[in-house]
Amino acid sequence: MPIVAVVWGGFFLINFNVAVMIPLLPFMQRDLHLGSVEAGAILAAFPIAALVSNLVLGPFIDRYGRKRFIAAGGCGAAVTLLATAFAPDAATVIALRAATGLFMPMIGASVFAAVSDYYPAEARARITGYVTSAAPVAMLLSLGVVSGGLLDWRVALAGLAAFAVLLAAAAILLLPPTPLALRATLPIGPATYRARLLSFSGGPDTRLVLLAYLAYSAAIFLFLGLYPAWILEGGGATPATVGTMLFVGGLGGVAGALLAGRLARRFRHPLGLCAVAAGATAVTALLTPLAGQGLVGQALIYGGFAFGRDLMLALLLGGAMLLVAPTERASLNAVLNALFQTGAAAGGMASAWLYAADSSYTTSAAAAAALLAGAALMLRRIAVRQR
């Protein structure tokens, strides 16, 4: 289990790094006297840099191995996160968030490629489920002490830097090197990137899994973008009680991730179960506005949505790695990360537009459900071909 602990820690780090910035931002605005434009730039700097870094790093990780990049990414992120904790002004924070976006993809593009390197195919759904449980745990922690302002934002970032150091040390000490037979050997150049992109986009199954992951990412952020605001506007809740509701419902996400491997055994391919989960999560999204804005009903609805969301994440990422050769896993992992960031941005913007047009949340829920249904159809098609 040491390998699982290291890759779990890596996935936790990259998720907590993103999830914690939104609750920390109001306190950063207060202490650094930030305007709205500067606050927006702080949030945008990381995903923009990470998008570029993901697309560039994949072939290098495939050639030189996952271990050294998890270690290097942990060391680099530790430096930038610690420096951010002591940043005196907005310009420094923006630059350091961008620098963090260059290092975090070293970890993110290695995590699920490493799972496929170190574990046999029959165990990957279970292991991937364990690893992806780090995402809802990171979200739950970001909604806890940090969101309540009980932990100073500088202390929170310094603590995250310390965690990154521990991750780097654990990778060096506990991860075996990527076997030479699983590493790419061809020189890296423009032709490498062209060949990988053509391979992923040209293969019928990899193309569909990329499109399904993009639809999944957009649907999740479209649904959740203004979801708390919609509940608050019902008049029967406060920010604290909504945070508690999201925390309780988020436990469903942890359960979904942890049960992914056990449930996947009933299907010939993990993407078959993922298709079923996508359809069920779409139904949950449609039920959201019908259940009203009461906290008890929405806690149950959100718990079901979170269960499907994180069950899908585990199965999608684990199933995708089965579709490519070992020497292309990090490249595919990196492209998936880039698509997730693209889908998150698109879904977040669509959430604002649709909620402005229809504050009943019916249109937002229906649009998210349509995207999840489209993902279900694509995943089902892959699973049938992979039997």
PDB file of C-alpha atoms in Angstrom, residues 105-368:
ATOM      1  CA  PRO A 105       0.996  18.935 -13.687  1.00  0.00           C
ATOM      2  CA  MET A 106       4.242  17.022 -13.140  1.00  0.00           C
ATOM      3  CA  ILE A 107       2.312  15.244 -10.400  1.00  0.00           C
ATOM      4  CA  GLY A 108      -1.122  15.258 -12.014  1.00  0.00           C
ATOM      5  CA  ALA A 109       0.013  13.744 -15.307  1.00  0.00           C
ATOM      6  CA  SER A 110       1.924  11.001 -13.455  1.00  0.00           C
ATOM      7  CA  VAL A 111      -0.607   9.775 -10.900  1.00  0.00           C
ATOM      8  CA  PHE A 112      -2.890   7.524 -12.951  1.00  0.00           C
ATOM      9  CA  ALA A 113      -0.144   6.510 -15.337  1.00  0.00           C
ATOM     10  CA  ALA A 114       1.704   5.285 -12.231  1.00  0.00           C
ATOM     11  CA  VAL A 115      -1.323   3.266 -11.082  1.00  0.00           C
ATOM     12  CA  SER A 116      -1.348   1.503 -14.452  1.00  0.00           C
ATOM     13  CA  ASP A 117       2.419   0.935 -14.273  1.00  0.00           C
ATOM     14  CA  TYR A 118       2.444  -0.605 -10.810  1.00  0.00           C
ATOM     15  CA  TYR A 119      -0.806  -2.619 -10.694  1.00  0.00           C
ATOM     16  CA  PRO A 120      -2.287  -5.328 -12.948  1.00  0.00           C
ATOM     17  CA  ALA A 121      -5.380  -4.536 -15.015  1.00  0.00           C
ATOM     18  CA  GLU A 122      -7.749  -6.443 -12.737  1.00  0.00           C
ATOM     19  CA  ALA A 123      -6.744  -4.329  -9.712  1.00  0.00           C
ATOM     20  CA  ARG A 124      -6.689  -0.900 -11.352  1.00  0.00           C
ATOM     21  CA  ALA A 125     -10.352   0.023 -10.901  1.00  0.00           C
ATOM     22  CA  ARG A 126     -10.077  -0.663  -7.175  1.00  0.00           C
ATOM     23  CA  ILE A 127      -6.776   1.209  -6.790  1.00  0.00           C
ATOM     24  CA  THR A 128      -7.963   4.117  -8.928  1.00  0.00           C
ATOM     25  CA  GLY A 129     -11.039   4.369  -6.718  1.00  0.00           C
ATOM     26  CA  TYR A 130      -8.857   4.611  -3.628  1.00  0.00           C
ATOM     27  CA  VAL A 131      -6.745   7.316  -5.259  1.00  0.00           C
ATOM     28  CA  THR A 132      -9.645   9.407  -6.551  1.00  0.00           C
ATOM     29  CA  SER A 133     -11.177   9.463  -3.062  1.00  0.00           C
ATOM     30  CA  ALA A 134      -8.547  12.152  -2.438  1.00  0.00           C
ATOM     31  CA  ALA A 135     -10.595  14.607  -4.521  1.00  0.00           C
ATOM     32  CA  PRO A 136     -13.740  14.662  -2.330  1.00  0.00           C
ATOM     33  CA  VAL A 137     -11.566  14.559   0.800  1.00  0.00           C
ATOM     34  CA  ALA A 138      -9.728  17.664  -0.441  1.00  0.00           C
ATOM     35  CA  MET A 139     -13.044  19.377  -1.143  1.00  0.00           C
ATOM     36  CA  LEU A 140     -14.409  18.462   2.286  1.00  0.00           C
ATOM     37  CA  LEU A 141     -11.317  19.825   4.043  1.00  0.00           C
ATOM     38  CA  SER A 142     -11.449  23.041   2.040  1.00  0.00           C
ATOM     39  CA  LEU A 143     -15.049  23.508   3.227  1.00  0.00           C
ATOM     40  CA  GLY A 144     -14.009  22.939   6.820  1.00  0.00           C
ATOM     41  CA  VAL A 145     -11.549  24.814   8.982  1.00  0.00           C
ATOM     42  CA  VAL A 146     -10.066  26.876   6.147  1.00  0.00           C
ATOM     43  CA  SER A 147     -13.432  28.073   4.821  1.00  0.00           C
ATOM     44  CA  GLY A 148     -14.448  29.186   8.267  1.00  0.00           C
ATOM     45  CA  GLY A 149     -11.442  31.443   8.550  1.00  0.00           C
ATOM     46  CA  LEU A 150     -10.150  29.498  11.540  1.00  0.00           C
ATOM     47  CA  LEU A 151      -6.834  28.908   9.765  1.00  0.00           C
ATOM     48  CA  ASP A 152      -4.930  31.909   8.403  1.00  0.00           C
ATOM     49  CA  TRP A 153      -4.448  31.718   4.631  1.00  0.00           C
ATOM     50  CA  ARG A 154      -0.674  32.024   4.990  1.00  0.00           C
ATOM     51  CA  VAL A 155      -0.623  29.105   7.440  1.00  0.00           C
ATOM     52  CA  ALA A 156      -2.813  27.050   5.099  1.00  0.00           C
ATOM     53  CA  LEU A 157      -0.468  27.573   2.141  1.00  0.00           C
ATOM     54  CA  ALA A 158       2.628  26.929   4.256  1.00  0.00           C
ATOM     55  CA  GLY A 159       1.031  23.690   5.453  1.00  0.00           C
ATOM     56  CA  LEU A 160       0.309  22.691   1.870  1.00  0.00           C
ATOM     57  CA  ALA A 161       3.961  23.393   1.031  1.00  0.00           C
ATOM     58  CA  ALA A 162       5.035  21.089   3.864  1.00  0.00           C
ATOM     59  CA  PHE A 163       2.719  18.392   2.495  1.00  0.00           C
ATOM     60  CA  ALA A 164       4.342  18.796  -0.938  1.00  0.00           C
ATOM     61  CA  VAL A 165       7.780  18.226   0.624  1.00  0.00           C
ATOM     62  CA  LEU A 166       6.515  15.058   2.295  1.00  0.00           C
ATOM     63  CA  LEU A 167       5.075  13.884  -1.020  1.00  0.00           C
ATOM     64  CA  ALA A 168       8.386  14.420  -2.800  1.00  0.00           C
ATOM     65  CA  ALA A 169      10.267  12.526  -0.082  1.00  0.00           C
ATOM     66  CA  ALA A 170       7.747   9.680  -0.150  1.00  0.00           C
ATOM     67  CA  ALA A 171       8.010   9.431  -3.945  1.00  0.00           C
ATOM     68  CA  ILE A 172      11.797   9.190  -3.742  1.00  0.00           C
ATOM     69  CA  LEU A 173      11.762   6.606  -0.958  1.00  0.00           C
ATOM     70  CA  LEU A 174       8.692   4.489  -1.741  1.00  0.00           C
ATOM     71  CA  LEU A 175       7.972   4.543  -5.470  1.00  0.00           C
ATOM     72  CA  PRO A 176       9.855   2.070  -7.640  1.00  0.00           C
ATOM     73  CA  PRO A 177      11.183   3.443 -10.930  1.00  0.00           C
ATOM     74  CA  THR A 178       8.953   3.060 -13.975  1.00  0.00           C
ATOM     75  CA  PRO A 179      10.108  -0.183 -15.667  1.00  0.00           C
ATOM     76  CA  LEU A 180      12.184   0.497 -18.766  1.00  0.00           C
ATOM     77  CA  ALA A 181       9.825  -1.607 -20.863  1.00  0.00           C
ATOM     78  CA  LEU A 182       6.999   0.824 -20.045  1.00  0.00           C
ATOM     79  CA  ARG A 183       8.925   3.953 -20.994  1.00  0.00           C
ATOM     80  CA  ALA A 184       8.889   5.689 -24.349  1.00  0.00           C
ATOM     81  CA  THR A 185      12.235   5.628 -26.140  1.00  0.00           C
ATOM     82  CA  LEU A 186      11.802   7.876 -29.190  1.00  0.00           C
ATOM     83  CA  PRO A 187      13.271  11.411 -29.142  1.00  0.00           C
ATOM     84  CA  ILE A 188      10.871  14.165 -28.089  1.00  0.00           C
ATOM     85  CA  GLY A 189      10.103  16.862 -30.630  1.00  0.00           C
ATOM     86  CA  PRO A 190       7.214  18.472 -32.525  1.00  0.00           C
ATOM     87  CA  ALA A 191       6.600  15.165 -34.311  1.00  0.00           C
ATOM     88  CA  THR A 192       6.064  13.459 -30.933  1.00  0.00           C
ATOM     89  CA  TYR A 193       3.266  15.814 -29.930  1.00  0.00           C
ATOM     90  CA  ARG A 194       1.692  15.609 -33.366  1.00  0.00           C
ATOM     91  CA  ALA A 195       1.781  11.802 -33.316  1.00  0.00           C
ATOM     92  CA  ARG A 196       0.265  11.577 -29.823  1.00  0.00           C
ATOM     93  CA  LEU A 197      -2.558  13.987 -30.573  1.00  0.00           C
ATOM     94  CA  LEU A 198      -3.324  12.263 -33.859  1.00  0.00           C
ATOM     95  CA  SER A 199      -3.262   8.886 -32.119  1.00  0.00           C
ATOM     96  CA  PHE A 200      -5.640   9.986 -29.349  1.00  0.00           C
ATOM     97  CA  SER A 201      -8.011  11.909 -31.613  1.00  0.00           C
ATOM     98  CA  GLY A 202      -7.898   9.346 -34.414  1.00  0.00           C
ATOM     99  CA  GLY A 203      -8.529   6.239 -32.332  1.00  0.00           C
ATOM    100  CA  PRO A 204     -12.292   5.743 -32.022  1.00  0.00           C
ATOM    101  CA  ASP A 205     -12.196   4.762 -28.360  1.00  0.00           C
ATOM    102  CA  THR A 206      -9.647   7.310 -27.154  1.00  0.00           C
ATOM    103  CA  ARG A 207     -11.465  10.046 -29.052  1.00  0.00           C
ATOM    104  CA  LEU A 208     -14.738   9.139 -27.365  1.00  0.00           C
ATOM    105  CA  VAL A 209     -13.206   8.907 -23.895  1.00  0.00           C
ATOM    106  CA  LEU A 210     -11.667  12.367 -24.326  1.00  0.00           C
ATOM    107  CA  LEU A 211     -15.015  13.807 -25.422  1.00  0.00           C
ATOM    108  CA  ALA A 212     -16.816  12.025 -22.579  1.00  0.00           C
ATOM    109  CA  TYR A 213     -14.342  13.418 -20.035  1.00  0.00           C
ATOM    110  CA  LEU A 214     -14.783  16.927 -21.439  1.00  0.00           C
ATOM    111  CA  ALA A 215     -18.587  16.564 -21.196  1.00  0.00           C
ATOM    112  CA  TYR A 216     -18.262  15.188 -17.649  1.00  0.00           C
ATOM    113  CA  SER A 217     -16.045  18.075 -16.530  1.00  0.00           C
ATOM    114  CA  ALA A 218     -18.315  20.723 -18.039  1.00  0.00           C
ATOM    115  CA  ALA A 219     -21.411  19.095 -16.524  1.00  0.00           C
ATOM    116  CA  ILE A 220     -19.975  18.968 -13.001  1.00  0.00           C
ATOM    117  CA  PHE A 221     -18.952  22.631 -12.946  1.00  0.00           C
ATOM    118  CA  LEU A 222     -22.110  23.758 -14.738  1.00  0.00           C
ATOM    119  CA  PHE A 223     -24.208  22.031 -12.093  1.00  0.00           C
ATOM    120  CA  LEU A 224     -22.188  23.102  -9.046  1.00  0.00           C
ATOM    121  CA  GLY A 225     -21.207  26.621 -10.135  1.00  0.00           C
ATOM    122  CA  LEU A 226     -24.257  28.470  -8.750  1.00  0.00           C
ATOM    123  CA  TYR A 227     -25.789  25.581  -6.818  1.00  0.00           C
ATOM    124  CA  PRO A 228     -24.978  27.035  -3.355  1.00  0.00           C
ATOM    125  CA  ALA A 229     -26.293  30.458  -4.421  1.00  0.00           C
ATOM    126  CA  TRP A 230     -29.565  28.876  -5.589  1.00  0.00           C
ATOM    127  CA  ILE A 231     -30.081  27.181  -2.221  1.00  0.00           C
ATOM    128  CA  LEU A 232     -29.278  30.400  -0.357  1.00  0.00           C
ATOM    129  CA  GLU A 233     -31.804  32.341  -2.398  1.00  0.00           C
ATOM    130  CA  GLY A 234     -34.501  30.015  -1.126  1.00  0.00           C
ATOM    131  CA  GLY A 235     -34.311  31.979   2.120  1.00  0.00           C
ATOM    132  CA  GLY A 236     -34.163  29.057   4.519  1.00  0.00           C
ATOM    133  CA  ALA A 237     -30.394  28.683   4.801  1.00  0.00           C
ATOM    134  CA  THR A 238     -27.258  30.575   5.780  1.00  0.00           C
ATOM    135  CA  PRO A 239     -23.778  30.210   4.258  1.00  0.00           C
ATOM    136  CA  ALA A 240     -22.771  28.110   7.277  1.00  0.00           C
ATOM    137  CA  THR A 241     -25.685  25.694   6.934  1.00  0.00           C
ATOM    138  CA  VAL A 242     -25.153  25.379   3.181  1.00  0.00           C
ATOM    139  CA  GLY A 243     -21.488  24.609   3.842  1.00  0.00           C
ATOM    140  CA  THR A 244     -22.529  21.930   6.321  1.00  0.00           C
ATOM    141  CA  MET A 245     -24.969  20.477   3.794  1.00  0.00           C
ATOM    142  CA  LEU A 246     -22.257  20.316   1.120  1.00  0.00           C
ATOM    143  CA  PHE A 247     -19.891  18.713   3.614  1.00  0.00           C
ATOM    144  CA  VAL A 248     -22.407  16.024   4.573  1.00  0.00           C
ATOM    145  CA  GLY A 249     -23.449  15.404   0.965  1.00  0.00           C
ATOM    146  CA  GLY A 250     -19.818  15.301  -0.085  1.00  0.00           C
ATOM    147  CA  LEU A 251     -19.357  12.146   1.970  1.00  0.00           C
ATOM    148  CA  GLY A 252     -21.276  10.454  -0.820  1.00  0.00           C
ATOM    149  CA  GLY A 253     -18.387  11.326  -3.121  1.00  0.00           C
ATOM    150  CA  VAL A 254     -15.908   9.577  -0.861  1.00  0.00           C
ATOM    151  CA  ALA A 255     -18.158   6.497  -0.843  1.00  0.00           C
ATOM    152  CA  GLY A 256     -18.480   6.549  -4.642  1.00  0.00           C
ATOM    153  CA  ALA A 257     -14.728   6.642  -5.143  1.00  0.00           C
ATOM    154  CA  LEU A 258     -14.028   3.899  -2.613  1.00  0.00           C
ATOM    155  CA  LEU A 259     -16.701   1.587  -4.017  1.00  0.00           C
ATOM    156  CA  ALA A 260     -15.633   2.010  -7.645  1.00  0.00           C
ATOM    157  CA  GLY A 261     -13.433  -1.064  -7.752  1.00  0.00           C
ATOM    158  CA  ARG A 262     -15.933  -3.357  -6.060  1.00  0.00           C
ATOM    159  CA  LEU A 263     -18.804  -2.236  -8.311  1.00  0.00           C
ATOM    160  CA  ALA A 264     -16.656  -2.431 -11.466  1.00  0.00           C
ATOM    161  CA  ARG A 265     -16.208  -6.189 -10.992  1.00  0.00           C
ATOM    162  CA  ARG A 266     -19.783  -6.677 -12.173  1.00  0.00           C
ATOM    163  CA  PHE A 267     -18.929  -5.247 -15.590  1.00  0.00           C
ATOM    164  CA  ARG A 268     -16.563  -6.468 -18.280  1.00  0.00           C
ATOM    165  CA  HIS A 269     -15.034  -3.015 -18.664  1.00  0.00           C
ATOM    166  CA  PRO A 270     -14.991  -0.186 -16.087  1.00  0.00           C
ATOM    167  CA  LEU A 271     -16.342   2.261 -18.654  1.00  0.00           C
ATOM    168  CA  GLY A 272     -19.516   0.154 -18.856  1.00  0.00           C
ATOM    169  CA  LEU A 273     -20.266   0.904 -15.201  1.00  0.00           C
ATOM    170  CA  CYS A 274     -19.170   4.497 -15.801  1.00  0.00           C
ATOM    171  CA  ALA A 275     -21.852   4.826 -18.477  1.00  0.00           C
ATOM    172  CA  VAL A 276     -24.494   3.595 -16.010  1.00  0.00           C
ATOM    173  CA  ALA A 277     -23.206   6.013 -13.361  1.00  0.00           C
ATOM    174  CA  ALA A 278     -23.344   8.896 -15.852  1.00  0.00           C
ATOM    175  CA  GLY A 279     -26.971   8.137 -16.645  1.00  0.00           C
ATOM    176  CA  ALA A 280     -27.934   7.872 -12.973  1.00  0.00           C
ATOM    177  CA  THR A 281     -26.103  11.120 -12.142  1.00  0.00           C
ATOM    178  CA  ALA A 282     -27.953  12.846 -14.987  1.00  0.00           C
ATOM    179  CA  VAL A 283     -31.261  11.772 -13.409  1.00  0.00           C
ATOM    180  CA  THR A 284     -30.075  13.107 -10.042  1.00  0.00           C
ATOM    181  CA  ALA A 285     -29.279  16.462 -11.628  1.00  0.00           C
ATOM    182  CA  LEU A 286     -32.772  16.633 -13.154  1.00  0.00           C
ATOM    183  CA  LEU A 287     -34.363  15.925  -9.765  1.00  0.00           C
ATOM    184  CA  THR A 288     -32.490  18.774  -8.048  1.00  0.00           C
ATOM    185  CA  PRO A 289     -34.883  21.673  -8.813  1.00  0.00           C
ATOM    186  CA  LEU A 290     -37.894  19.410  -8.272  1.00  0.00           C
ATOM    187  CA  ALA A 291     -36.796  18.671  -4.697  1.00  0.00           C
ATOM    188  CA  GLY A 292     -37.001  22.323  -3.698  1.00  0.00           C
ATOM    189  CA  GLN A 293     -34.437  24.352  -1.765  1.00  0.00           C
ATOM    190  CA  GLY A 294     -34.795  22.655   1.618  1.00  0.00           C
ATOM    191  CA  LEU A 295     -31.526  21.572   3.182  1.00  0.00           C
ATOM    192  CA  VAL A 296     -32.539  17.997   4.024  1.00  0.00           C
ATOM    193  CA  GLY A 297     -33.798  17.195   0.543  1.00  0.00           C
ATOM    194  CA  GLN A 298     -30.843  18.859  -1.123  1.00  0.00           C
ATOM    195  CA  ALA A 299     -28.373  17.059   1.170  1.00  0.00           C
ATOM    196  CA  LEU A 300     -29.803  13.768  -0.090  1.00  0.00           C
ATOM    197  CA  ILE A 301     -29.795  14.923  -3.710  1.00  0.00           C
ATOM    198  CA  TYR A 302     -26.268  16.298  -3.493  1.00  0.00           C
ATOM    199  CA  GLY A 303     -25.063  13.137  -1.753  1.00  0.00           C
ATOM    200  CA  GLY A 304     -26.358  11.096  -4.694  1.00  0.00           C
ATOM    201  CA  PHE A 305     -24.837  13.509  -7.201  1.00  0.00           C
ATOM    202  CA  ALA A 306     -21.465  13.449  -5.411  1.00  0.00           C
ATOM    203  CA  PHE A 307     -21.554   9.643  -5.279  1.00  0.00           C
ATOM    204  CA  GLY A 308     -22.056   9.456  -9.054  1.00  0.00           C
ATOM    205  CA  ARG A 309     -19.542  12.228  -9.747  1.00  0.00           C
ATOM    206  CA  ASP A 310     -16.674  10.556  -7.916  1.00  0.00           C
ATOM    207  CA  LEU A 311     -17.613   7.044  -8.993  1.00  0.00           C
ATOM    208  CA  MET A 312     -17.431   8.311 -12.588  1.00  0.00           C
ATOM    209  CA  LEU A 313     -14.093  10.013 -11.991  1.00  0.00           C
ATOM    210  CA  ALA A 314     -12.472   6.810 -10.739  1.00  0.00           C
ATOM    211  CA  LEU A 315     -13.869   4.693 -13.559  1.00  0.00           C
ATOM    212  CA  LEU A 316     -13.142   7.233 -16.304  1.00  0.00           C
ATOM    213  CA  LEU A 317      -9.520   7.746 -15.362  1.00  0.00           C
ATOM    214  CA  GLY A 318      -8.866   4.080 -14.707  1.00  0.00           C
ATOM    215  CA  GLY A 319     -10.711   2.933 -17.831  1.00  0.00           C
ATOM    216  CA  ALA A 320      -8.962   5.476 -20.044  1.00  0.00           C
ATOM    217  CA  MET A 321      -5.544   4.070 -19.135  1.00  0.00           C
ATOM    218  CA  LEU A 322      -6.646   0.686 -20.491  1.00  0.00           C
ATOM    219  CA  LEU A 323      -7.100   2.169 -23.961  1.00  0.00           C
ATOM    220  CA  VAL A 324      -3.467   3.157 -24.662  1.00  0.00           C
ATOM    221  CA  ALA A 325      -0.019   1.607 -24.623  1.00  0.00           C
ATOM    222  CA  PRO A 326       2.082   1.979 -21.442  1.00  0.00           C
ATOM    223  CA  THR A 327       4.403   4.416 -23.246  1.00  0.00           C
ATOM    224  CA  GLU A 328       1.474   6.793 -23.855  1.00  0.00           C
ATOM    225  CA  ARG A 329      -0.204   6.766 -20.447  1.00  0.00           C
ATOM    226  CA  ALA A 330       1.250   9.989 -19.082  1.00  0.00           C
ATOM    227  CA  SER A 331       0.511  11.770 -22.350  1.00  0.00           C
ATOM    228  CA  LEU A 332      -3.126  10.657 -22.177  1.00  0.00           C
ATOM    229  CA  ASN A 333      -3.267  11.568 -18.475  1.00  0.00           C
ATOM    230  CA  ALA A 334      -1.939  15.036 -19.332  1.00  0.00           C
ATOM    231  CA  VAL A 335      -4.470  15.558 -22.147  1.00  0.00           C
ATOM    232  CA  LEU A 336      -7.271  14.451 -19.808  1.00  0.00           C
ATOM    233  CA  ASN A 337      -6.088  16.991 -17.227  1.00  0.00           C
ATOM    234  CA  ALA A 338      -6.067  19.726 -19.860  1.00  0.00           C
ATOM    235  CA  LEU A 339      -9.592  18.775 -20.951  1.00  0.00           C
ATOM    236  CA  PHE A 340     -10.762  18.816 -17.341  1.00  0.00           C
ATOM    237  CA  GLN A 341      -9.527  22.388 -16.942  1.00  0.00           C
ATOM    238  CA  THR A 342     -11.155  23.368 -20.239  1.00  0.00           C
ATOM    239  CA  GLY A 343     -14.445  21.736 -19.278  1.00  0.00           C
ATOM    240  CA  ALA A 344     -14.330  23.320 -15.818  1.00  0.00           C
ATOM    241  CA  ALA A 345     -13.884  26.793 -17.296  1.00  0.00           C
ATOM    242  CA  ALA A 346     -16.639  26.268 -19.888  1.00  0.00           C
ATOM    243  CA  GLY A 347     -19.010  24.764 -17.324  1.00  0.00           C
ATOM    244  CA  GLY A 348     -18.391  27.566 -14.844  1.00  0.00           C
ATOM    245  CA  MET A 349     -19.153  30.246 -17.435  1.00  0.00           C
ATOM    246  CA  ALA A 350     -22.246  28.398 -18.666  1.00  0.00           C
ATOM    247  CA  SER A 351     -23.447  28.075 -15.080  1.00  0.00           C
ATOM    248  CA  ALA A 352     -23.420  31.849 -14.646  1.00  0.00           C
ATOM    249  CA  TRP A 353     -25.170  32.478 -17.970  1.00  0.00           C
ATOM    250  CA  LEU A 354     -27.887  29.874 -17.471  1.00  0.00           C
ATOM    251  CA  TYR A 355     -28.596  30.892 -13.899  1.00  0.00           C
ATOM    252  CA  ALA A 356     -28.932  34.515 -14.981  1.00  0.00           C
ATOM    253  CA  ALA A 357     -31.472  33.385 -17.594  1.00  0.00           C
ATOM    254  CA  ASP A 358     -33.378  31.021 -15.287  1.00  0.00           C
ATOM    255  CA  SER A 359     -32.962  31.342 -11.519  1.00  0.00           C
ATOM    256  CA  SER A 360     -35.183  28.303 -10.877  1.00  0.00           C
ATOM    257  CA  TYR A 361     -32.123  26.129 -11.646  1.00  0.00           C
ATOM    258  CA  THR A 362     -34.211  24.016 -14.025  1.00  0.00           C
ATOM    259  CA  THR A 363     -32.235  25.042 -17.117  1.00  0.00           C
ATOM    260  CA  SER A 364     -28.882  24.598 -15.368  1.00  0.00           C
ATOM    261  CA  ALA A 365     -29.826  21.143 -14.119  1.00  0.00           C
ATOM    262  CA  ALA A 366     -31.186  20.108 -17.510  1.00  0.00           C
ATOM    263  CA  ALA A 367     -28.048  21.258 -19.327  1.00  0.00           C
ATOM    264  CA  ALA A 368     -25.809  19.361 -16.891  1.00  0.00           C
TER     265      ALA A 368
END
